[in-house]
Short mmCIF file of N, CA and C in Angstrom, two decimals:
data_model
loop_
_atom_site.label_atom_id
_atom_site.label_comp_id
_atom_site.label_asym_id
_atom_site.label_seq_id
_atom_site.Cartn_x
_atom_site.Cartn_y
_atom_site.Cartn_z
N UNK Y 3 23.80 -42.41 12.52
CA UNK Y 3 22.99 -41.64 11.61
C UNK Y 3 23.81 -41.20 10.42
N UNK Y 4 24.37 -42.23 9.87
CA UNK Y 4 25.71 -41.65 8.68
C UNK Y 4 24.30 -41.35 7.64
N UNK Y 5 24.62 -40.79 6.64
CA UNK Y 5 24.18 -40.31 5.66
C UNK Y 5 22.78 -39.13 5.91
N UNK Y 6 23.03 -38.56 6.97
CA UNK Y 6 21.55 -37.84 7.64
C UNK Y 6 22.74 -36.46 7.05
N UNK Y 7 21.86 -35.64 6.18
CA UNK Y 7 22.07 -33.98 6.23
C UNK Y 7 21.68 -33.17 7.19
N UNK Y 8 22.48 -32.77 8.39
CA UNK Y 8 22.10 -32.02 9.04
C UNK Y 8 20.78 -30.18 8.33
N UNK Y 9 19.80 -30.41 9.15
CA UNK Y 9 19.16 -28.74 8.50
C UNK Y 9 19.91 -27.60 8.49
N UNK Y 10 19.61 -26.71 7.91
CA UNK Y 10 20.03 -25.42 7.46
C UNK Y 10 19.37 -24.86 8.66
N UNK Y 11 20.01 -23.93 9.58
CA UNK Y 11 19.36 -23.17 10.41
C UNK Y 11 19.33 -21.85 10.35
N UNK Y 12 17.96 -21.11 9.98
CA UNK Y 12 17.83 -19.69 8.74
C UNK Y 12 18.77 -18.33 10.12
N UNK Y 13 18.77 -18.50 11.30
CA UNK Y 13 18.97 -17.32 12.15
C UNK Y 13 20.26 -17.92 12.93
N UNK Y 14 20.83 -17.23 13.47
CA UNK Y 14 22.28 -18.02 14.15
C UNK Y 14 21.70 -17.35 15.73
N UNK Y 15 20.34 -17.23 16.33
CA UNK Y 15 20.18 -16.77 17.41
C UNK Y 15 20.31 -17.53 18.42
N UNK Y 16 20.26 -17.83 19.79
CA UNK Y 16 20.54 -19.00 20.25
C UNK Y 16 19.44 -19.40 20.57
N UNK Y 17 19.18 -21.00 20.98
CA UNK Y 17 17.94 -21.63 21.17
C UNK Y 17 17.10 -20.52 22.40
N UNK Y 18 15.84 -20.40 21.99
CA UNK Y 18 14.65 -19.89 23.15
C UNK Y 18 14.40 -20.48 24.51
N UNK Y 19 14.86 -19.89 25.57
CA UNK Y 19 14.52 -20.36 26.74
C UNK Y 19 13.24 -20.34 27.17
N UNK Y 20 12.34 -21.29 27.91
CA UNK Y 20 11.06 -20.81 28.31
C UNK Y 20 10.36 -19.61 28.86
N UNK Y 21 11.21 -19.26 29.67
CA UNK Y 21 11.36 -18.09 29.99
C UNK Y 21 11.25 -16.59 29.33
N UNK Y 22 11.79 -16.61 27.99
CA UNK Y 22 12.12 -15.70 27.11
C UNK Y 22 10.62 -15.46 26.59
N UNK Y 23 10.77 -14.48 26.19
CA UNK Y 23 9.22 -14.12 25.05
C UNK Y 23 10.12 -14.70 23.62
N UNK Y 24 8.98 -14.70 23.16
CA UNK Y 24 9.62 -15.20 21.82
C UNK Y 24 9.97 -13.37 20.54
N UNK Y 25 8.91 -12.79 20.91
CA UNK Y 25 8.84 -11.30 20.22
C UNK Y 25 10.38 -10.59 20.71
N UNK Y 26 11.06 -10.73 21.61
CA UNK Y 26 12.11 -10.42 22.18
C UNK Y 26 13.58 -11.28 21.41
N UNK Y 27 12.84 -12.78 21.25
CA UNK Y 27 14.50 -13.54 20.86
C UNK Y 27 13.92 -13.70 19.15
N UNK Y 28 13.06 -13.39 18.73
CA UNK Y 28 12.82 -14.16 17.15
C UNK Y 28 12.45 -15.63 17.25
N UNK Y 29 12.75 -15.89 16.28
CA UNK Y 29 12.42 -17.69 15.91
C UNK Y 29 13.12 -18.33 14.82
N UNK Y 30 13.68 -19.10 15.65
CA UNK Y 30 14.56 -20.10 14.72
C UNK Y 30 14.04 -21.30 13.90
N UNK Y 31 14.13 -21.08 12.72
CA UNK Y 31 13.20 -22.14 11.92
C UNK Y 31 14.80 -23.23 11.09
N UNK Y 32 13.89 -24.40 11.19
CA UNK Y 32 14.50 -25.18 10.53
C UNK Y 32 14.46 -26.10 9.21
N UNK Y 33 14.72 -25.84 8.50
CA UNK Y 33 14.29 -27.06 7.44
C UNK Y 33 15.43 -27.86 6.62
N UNK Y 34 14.88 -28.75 5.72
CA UNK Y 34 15.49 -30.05 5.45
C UNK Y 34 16.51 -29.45 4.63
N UNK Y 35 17.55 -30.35 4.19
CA UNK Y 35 18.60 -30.27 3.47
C UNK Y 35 18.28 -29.42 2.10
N UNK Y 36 17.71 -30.50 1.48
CA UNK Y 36 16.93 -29.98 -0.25
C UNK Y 36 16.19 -28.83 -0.06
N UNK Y 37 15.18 -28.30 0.39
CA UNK Y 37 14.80 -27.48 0.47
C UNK Y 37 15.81 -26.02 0.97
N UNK Y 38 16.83 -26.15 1.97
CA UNK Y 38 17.93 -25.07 1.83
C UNK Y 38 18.60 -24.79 0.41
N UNK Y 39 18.50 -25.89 0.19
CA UNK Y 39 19.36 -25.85 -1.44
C UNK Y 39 18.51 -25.02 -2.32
N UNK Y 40 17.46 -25.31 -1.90
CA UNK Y 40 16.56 -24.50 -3.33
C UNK Y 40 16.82 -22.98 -2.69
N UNK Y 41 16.44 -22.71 -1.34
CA UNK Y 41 16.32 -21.44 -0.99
C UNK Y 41 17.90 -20.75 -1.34
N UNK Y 42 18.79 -21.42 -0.81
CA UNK Y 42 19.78 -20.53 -0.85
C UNK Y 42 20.05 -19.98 -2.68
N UNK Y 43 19.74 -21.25 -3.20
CA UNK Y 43 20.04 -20.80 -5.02
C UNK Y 43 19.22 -19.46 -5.01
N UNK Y 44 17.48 -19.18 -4.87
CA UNK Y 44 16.84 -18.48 -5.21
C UNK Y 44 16.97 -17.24 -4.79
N UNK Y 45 17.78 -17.29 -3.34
CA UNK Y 45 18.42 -16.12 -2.87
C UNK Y 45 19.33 -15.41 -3.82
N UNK Y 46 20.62 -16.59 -3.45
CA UNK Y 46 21.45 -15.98 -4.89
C UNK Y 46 21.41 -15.29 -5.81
N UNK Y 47 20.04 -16.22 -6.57
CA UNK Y 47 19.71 -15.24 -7.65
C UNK Y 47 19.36 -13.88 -7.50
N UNK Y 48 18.50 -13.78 -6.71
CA UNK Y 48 18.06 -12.31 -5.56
C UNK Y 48 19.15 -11.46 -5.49
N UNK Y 49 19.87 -11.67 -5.44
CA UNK Y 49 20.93 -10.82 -4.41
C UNK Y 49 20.93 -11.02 -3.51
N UNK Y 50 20.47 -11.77 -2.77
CA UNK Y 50 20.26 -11.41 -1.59
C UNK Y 50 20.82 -12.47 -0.30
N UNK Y 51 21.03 -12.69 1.34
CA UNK Y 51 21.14 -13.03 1.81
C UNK Y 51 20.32 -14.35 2.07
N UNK Y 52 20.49 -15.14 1.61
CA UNK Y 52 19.82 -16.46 2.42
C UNK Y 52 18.52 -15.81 3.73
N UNK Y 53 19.09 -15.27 4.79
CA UNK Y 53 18.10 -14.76 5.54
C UNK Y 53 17.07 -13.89 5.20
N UNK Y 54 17.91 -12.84 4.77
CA UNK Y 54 16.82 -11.51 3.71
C UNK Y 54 15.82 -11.88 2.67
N UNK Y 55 16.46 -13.36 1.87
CA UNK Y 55 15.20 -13.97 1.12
C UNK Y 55 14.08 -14.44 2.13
N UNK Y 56 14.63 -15.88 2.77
CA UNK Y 56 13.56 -16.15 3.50
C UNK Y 56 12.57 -15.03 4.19
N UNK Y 57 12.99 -14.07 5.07
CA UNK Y 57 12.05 -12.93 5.83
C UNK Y 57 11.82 -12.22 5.03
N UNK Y 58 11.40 -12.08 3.54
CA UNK Y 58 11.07 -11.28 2.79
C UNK Y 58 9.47 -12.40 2.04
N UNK Y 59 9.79 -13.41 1.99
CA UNK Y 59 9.10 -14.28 1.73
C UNK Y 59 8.35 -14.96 2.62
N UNK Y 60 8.56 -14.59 3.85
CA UNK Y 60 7.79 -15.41 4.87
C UNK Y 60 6.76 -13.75 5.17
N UNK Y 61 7.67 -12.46 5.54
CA UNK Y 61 6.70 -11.27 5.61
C UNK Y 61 5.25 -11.03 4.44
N UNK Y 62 5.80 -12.08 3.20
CA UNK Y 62 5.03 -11.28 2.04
C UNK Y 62 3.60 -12.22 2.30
N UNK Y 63 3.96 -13.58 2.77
CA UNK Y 63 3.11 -14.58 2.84
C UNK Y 63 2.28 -14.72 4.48
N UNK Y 64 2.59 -13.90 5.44
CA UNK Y 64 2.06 -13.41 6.74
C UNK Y 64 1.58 -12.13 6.57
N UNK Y 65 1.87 -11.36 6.04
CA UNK Y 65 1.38 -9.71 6.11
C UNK Y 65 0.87 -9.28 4.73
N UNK Y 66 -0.39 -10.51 4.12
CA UNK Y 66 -0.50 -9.71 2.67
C UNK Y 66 -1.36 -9.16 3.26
N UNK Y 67 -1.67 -7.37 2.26
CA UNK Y 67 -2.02 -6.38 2.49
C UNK Y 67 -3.75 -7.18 2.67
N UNK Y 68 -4.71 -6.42 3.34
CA UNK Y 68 -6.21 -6.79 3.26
C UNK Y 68 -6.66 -7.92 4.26
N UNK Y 69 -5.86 -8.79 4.80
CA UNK Y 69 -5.78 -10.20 5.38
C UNK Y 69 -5.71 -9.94 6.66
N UNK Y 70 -6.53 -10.24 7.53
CA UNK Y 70 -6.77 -10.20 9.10
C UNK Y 70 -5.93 -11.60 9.86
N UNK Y 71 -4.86 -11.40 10.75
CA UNK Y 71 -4.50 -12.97 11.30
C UNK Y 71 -5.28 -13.66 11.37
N UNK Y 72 -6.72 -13.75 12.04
CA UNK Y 72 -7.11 -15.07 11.62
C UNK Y 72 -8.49 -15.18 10.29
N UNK Y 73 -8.16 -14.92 9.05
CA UNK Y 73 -8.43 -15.03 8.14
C UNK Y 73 -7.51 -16.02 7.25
N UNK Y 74 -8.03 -16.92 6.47
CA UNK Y 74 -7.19 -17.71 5.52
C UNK Y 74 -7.25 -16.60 4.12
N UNK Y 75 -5.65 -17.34 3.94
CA UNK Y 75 -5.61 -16.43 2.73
C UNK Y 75 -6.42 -16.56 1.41
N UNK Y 76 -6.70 -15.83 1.05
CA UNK Y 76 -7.65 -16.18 -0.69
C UNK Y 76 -6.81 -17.24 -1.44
N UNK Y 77 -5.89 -17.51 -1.63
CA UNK Y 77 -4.78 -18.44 -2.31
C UNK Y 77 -4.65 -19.60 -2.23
N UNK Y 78 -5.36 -19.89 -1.16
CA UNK Y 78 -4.88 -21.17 -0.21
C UNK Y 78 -5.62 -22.41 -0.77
N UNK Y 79 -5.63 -23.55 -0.49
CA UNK Y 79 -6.61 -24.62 -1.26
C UNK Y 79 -8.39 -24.38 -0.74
N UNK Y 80 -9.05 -24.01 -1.34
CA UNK Y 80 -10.69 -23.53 -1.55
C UNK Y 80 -11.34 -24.52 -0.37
N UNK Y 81 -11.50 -23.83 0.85
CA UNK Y 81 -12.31 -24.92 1.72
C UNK Y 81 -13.68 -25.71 0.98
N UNK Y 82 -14.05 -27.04 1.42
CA UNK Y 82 -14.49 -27.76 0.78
C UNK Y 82 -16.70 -26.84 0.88
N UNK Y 83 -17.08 -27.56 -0.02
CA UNK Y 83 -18.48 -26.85 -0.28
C UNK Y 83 -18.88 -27.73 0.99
N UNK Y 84 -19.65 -26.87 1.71
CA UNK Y 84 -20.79 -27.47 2.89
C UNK Y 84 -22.43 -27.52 2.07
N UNK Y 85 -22.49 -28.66 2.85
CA UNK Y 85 -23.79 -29.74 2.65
C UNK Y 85 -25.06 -28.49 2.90
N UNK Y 86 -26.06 -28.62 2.29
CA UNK Y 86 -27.48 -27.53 2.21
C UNK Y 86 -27.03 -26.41 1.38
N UNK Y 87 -25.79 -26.39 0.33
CA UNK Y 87 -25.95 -25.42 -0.69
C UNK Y 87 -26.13 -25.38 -1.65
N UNK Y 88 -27.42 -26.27 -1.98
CA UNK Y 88 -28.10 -26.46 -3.28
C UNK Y 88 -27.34 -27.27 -3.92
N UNK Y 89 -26.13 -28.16 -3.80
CA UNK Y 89 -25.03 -29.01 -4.64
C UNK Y 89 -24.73 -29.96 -3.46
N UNK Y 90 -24.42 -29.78 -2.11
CA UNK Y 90 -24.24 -30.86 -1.05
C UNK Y 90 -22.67 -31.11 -1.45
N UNK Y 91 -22.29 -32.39 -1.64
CA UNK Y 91 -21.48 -33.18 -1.99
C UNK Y 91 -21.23 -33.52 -3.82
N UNK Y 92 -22.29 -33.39 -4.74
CA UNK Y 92 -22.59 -33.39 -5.59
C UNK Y 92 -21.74 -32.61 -6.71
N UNK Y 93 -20.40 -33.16 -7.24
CA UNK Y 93 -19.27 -32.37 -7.87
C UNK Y 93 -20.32 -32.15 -9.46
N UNK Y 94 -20.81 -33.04 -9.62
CA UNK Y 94 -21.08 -33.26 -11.26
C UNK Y 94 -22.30 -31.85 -11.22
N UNK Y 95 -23.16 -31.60 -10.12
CA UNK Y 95 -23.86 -30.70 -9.77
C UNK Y 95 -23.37 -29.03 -10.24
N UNK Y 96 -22.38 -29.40 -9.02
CA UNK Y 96 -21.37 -27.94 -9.01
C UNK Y 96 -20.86 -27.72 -10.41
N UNK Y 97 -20.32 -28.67 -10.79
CA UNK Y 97 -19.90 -28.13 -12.54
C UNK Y 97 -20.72 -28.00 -13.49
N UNK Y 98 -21.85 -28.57 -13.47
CA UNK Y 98 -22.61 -28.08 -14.19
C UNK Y 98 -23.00 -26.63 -14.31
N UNK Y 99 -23.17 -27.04 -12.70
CA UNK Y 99 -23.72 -24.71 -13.05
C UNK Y 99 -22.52 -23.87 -13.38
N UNK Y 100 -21.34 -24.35 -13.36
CA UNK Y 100 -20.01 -23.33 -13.40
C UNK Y 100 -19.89 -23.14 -14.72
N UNK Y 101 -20.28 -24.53 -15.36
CA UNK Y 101 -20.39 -24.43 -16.86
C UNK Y 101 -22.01 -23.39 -17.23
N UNK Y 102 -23.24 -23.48 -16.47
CA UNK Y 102 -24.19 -22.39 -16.99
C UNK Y 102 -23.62 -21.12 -16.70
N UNK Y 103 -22.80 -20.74 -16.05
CA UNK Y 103 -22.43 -19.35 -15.71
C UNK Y 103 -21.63 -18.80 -17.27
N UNK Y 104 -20.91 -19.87 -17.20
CA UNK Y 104 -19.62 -19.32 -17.92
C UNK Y 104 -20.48 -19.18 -19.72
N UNK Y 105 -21.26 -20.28 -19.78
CA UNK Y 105 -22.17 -20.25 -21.14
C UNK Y 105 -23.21 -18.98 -20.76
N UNK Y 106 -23.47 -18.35 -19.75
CA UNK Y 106 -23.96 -17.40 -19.97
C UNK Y 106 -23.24 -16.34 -20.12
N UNK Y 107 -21.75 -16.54 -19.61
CA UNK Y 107 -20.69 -15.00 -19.90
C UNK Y 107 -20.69 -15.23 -21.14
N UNK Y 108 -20.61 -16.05 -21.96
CA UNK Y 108 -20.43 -16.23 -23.13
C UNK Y 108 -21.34 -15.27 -24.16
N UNK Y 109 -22.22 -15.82 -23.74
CA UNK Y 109 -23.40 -15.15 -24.58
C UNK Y 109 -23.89 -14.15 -24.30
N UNK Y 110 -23.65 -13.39 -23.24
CA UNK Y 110 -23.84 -12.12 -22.90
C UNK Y 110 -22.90 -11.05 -22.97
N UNK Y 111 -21.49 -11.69 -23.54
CA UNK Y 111 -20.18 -11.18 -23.09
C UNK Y 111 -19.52 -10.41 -22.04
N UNK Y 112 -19.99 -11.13 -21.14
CA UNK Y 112 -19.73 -10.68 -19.23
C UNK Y 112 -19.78 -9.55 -19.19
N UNK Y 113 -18.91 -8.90 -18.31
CA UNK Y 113 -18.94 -7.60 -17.30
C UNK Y 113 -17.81 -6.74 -18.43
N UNK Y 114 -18.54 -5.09 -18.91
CA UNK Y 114 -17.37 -5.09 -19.68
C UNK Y 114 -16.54 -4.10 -18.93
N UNK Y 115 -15.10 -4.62 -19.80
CA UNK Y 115 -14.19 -4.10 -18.56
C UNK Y 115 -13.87 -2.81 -18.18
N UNK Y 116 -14.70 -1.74 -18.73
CA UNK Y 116 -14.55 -0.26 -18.24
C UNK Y 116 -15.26 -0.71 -16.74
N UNK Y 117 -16.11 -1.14 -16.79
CA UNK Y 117 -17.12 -1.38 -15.28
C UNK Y 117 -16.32 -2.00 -14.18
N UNK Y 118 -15.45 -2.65 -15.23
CA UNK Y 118 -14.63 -3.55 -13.84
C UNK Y 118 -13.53 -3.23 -13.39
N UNK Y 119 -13.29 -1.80 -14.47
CA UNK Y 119 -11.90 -1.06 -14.18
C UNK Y 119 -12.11 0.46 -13.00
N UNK Y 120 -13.54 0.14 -13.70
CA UNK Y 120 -13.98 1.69 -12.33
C UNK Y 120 -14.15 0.90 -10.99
N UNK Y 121 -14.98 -0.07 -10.85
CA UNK Y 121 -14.97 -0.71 -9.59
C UNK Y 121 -13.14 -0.92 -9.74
N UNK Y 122 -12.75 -1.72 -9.56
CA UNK Y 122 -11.37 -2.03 -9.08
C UNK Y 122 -10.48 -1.01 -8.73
N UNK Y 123 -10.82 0.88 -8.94
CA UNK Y 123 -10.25 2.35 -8.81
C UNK Y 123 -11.06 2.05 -7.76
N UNK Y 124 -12.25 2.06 -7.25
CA UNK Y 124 -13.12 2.65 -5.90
C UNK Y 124 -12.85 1.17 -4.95
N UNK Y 125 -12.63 -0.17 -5.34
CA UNK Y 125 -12.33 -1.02 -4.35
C UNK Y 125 -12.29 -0.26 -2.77
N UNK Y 126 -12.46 -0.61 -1.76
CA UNK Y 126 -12.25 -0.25 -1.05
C UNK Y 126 -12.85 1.08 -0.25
N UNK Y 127 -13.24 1.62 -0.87
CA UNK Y 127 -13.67 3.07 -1.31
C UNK Y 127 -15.39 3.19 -0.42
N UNK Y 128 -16.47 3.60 0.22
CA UNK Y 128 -17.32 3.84 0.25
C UNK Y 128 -18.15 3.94 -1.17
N UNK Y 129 -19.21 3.52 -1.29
CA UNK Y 129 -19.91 4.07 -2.21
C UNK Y 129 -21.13 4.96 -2.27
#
């Protein structure tokens, strides 16, 4: 295996026995050569520990605030449109109306933003 880069291994804990809980030993993650390279630079730049980046970046992307475990995150690639919502499969459909919406923000000049600045203070809030 000459020319194989061994992975970067982010925790120096020792491998998990079956036995073990995992909440007790952590988890040892592994990834490819290039990709350590990027992490450790971006750390660097950080200040920070190679480890302290990664678990700062893996906490921010598991524990965003509002997000239930099994909820997908809002960020993520847009699950695809299901069939019986007035568009089906039909992309040229769907853009069309995205384009009547937006020609109607246009001409109505949308939501103005005191309204959207008081909602976004009570978010969350009872009404």
């Amino acid at each position: 295996m000459d020319g194989v880069i061994a992975p970067l291994v982010i925790d120096d804990k020792p491998p998990m026995e079956h036995s073990q809980n995992m909440a007790e030993s952590g988890l040892t993650v592994r990834i490819d050569a290039a990709l350590a390279e990027r992490l450790r630079a971006r750390a660097e730049a950080a200040g920070l520990s190679v480890e302290a980046y990664a678990l700062d970046i893996l906490r921010r992307d598991v524990d965003p605030p509002g997000v239930k475990d099994a909820e997908a995150r809002w960020d993520e690639a847009p699950a695809r449109v299901p069939s019986g919502n007035g568009f089906g499969e039909d992309d040229e459909a769907y853009a069309d109306e995205l384009d009547r919406i937006c020609q109607e923000t246009l001409r109505t000049g949308g939501v103005p933003w005191e309204k959207v600045e008081a909602r976004l203070r009570t978010l969350g809030k009872p009404r």
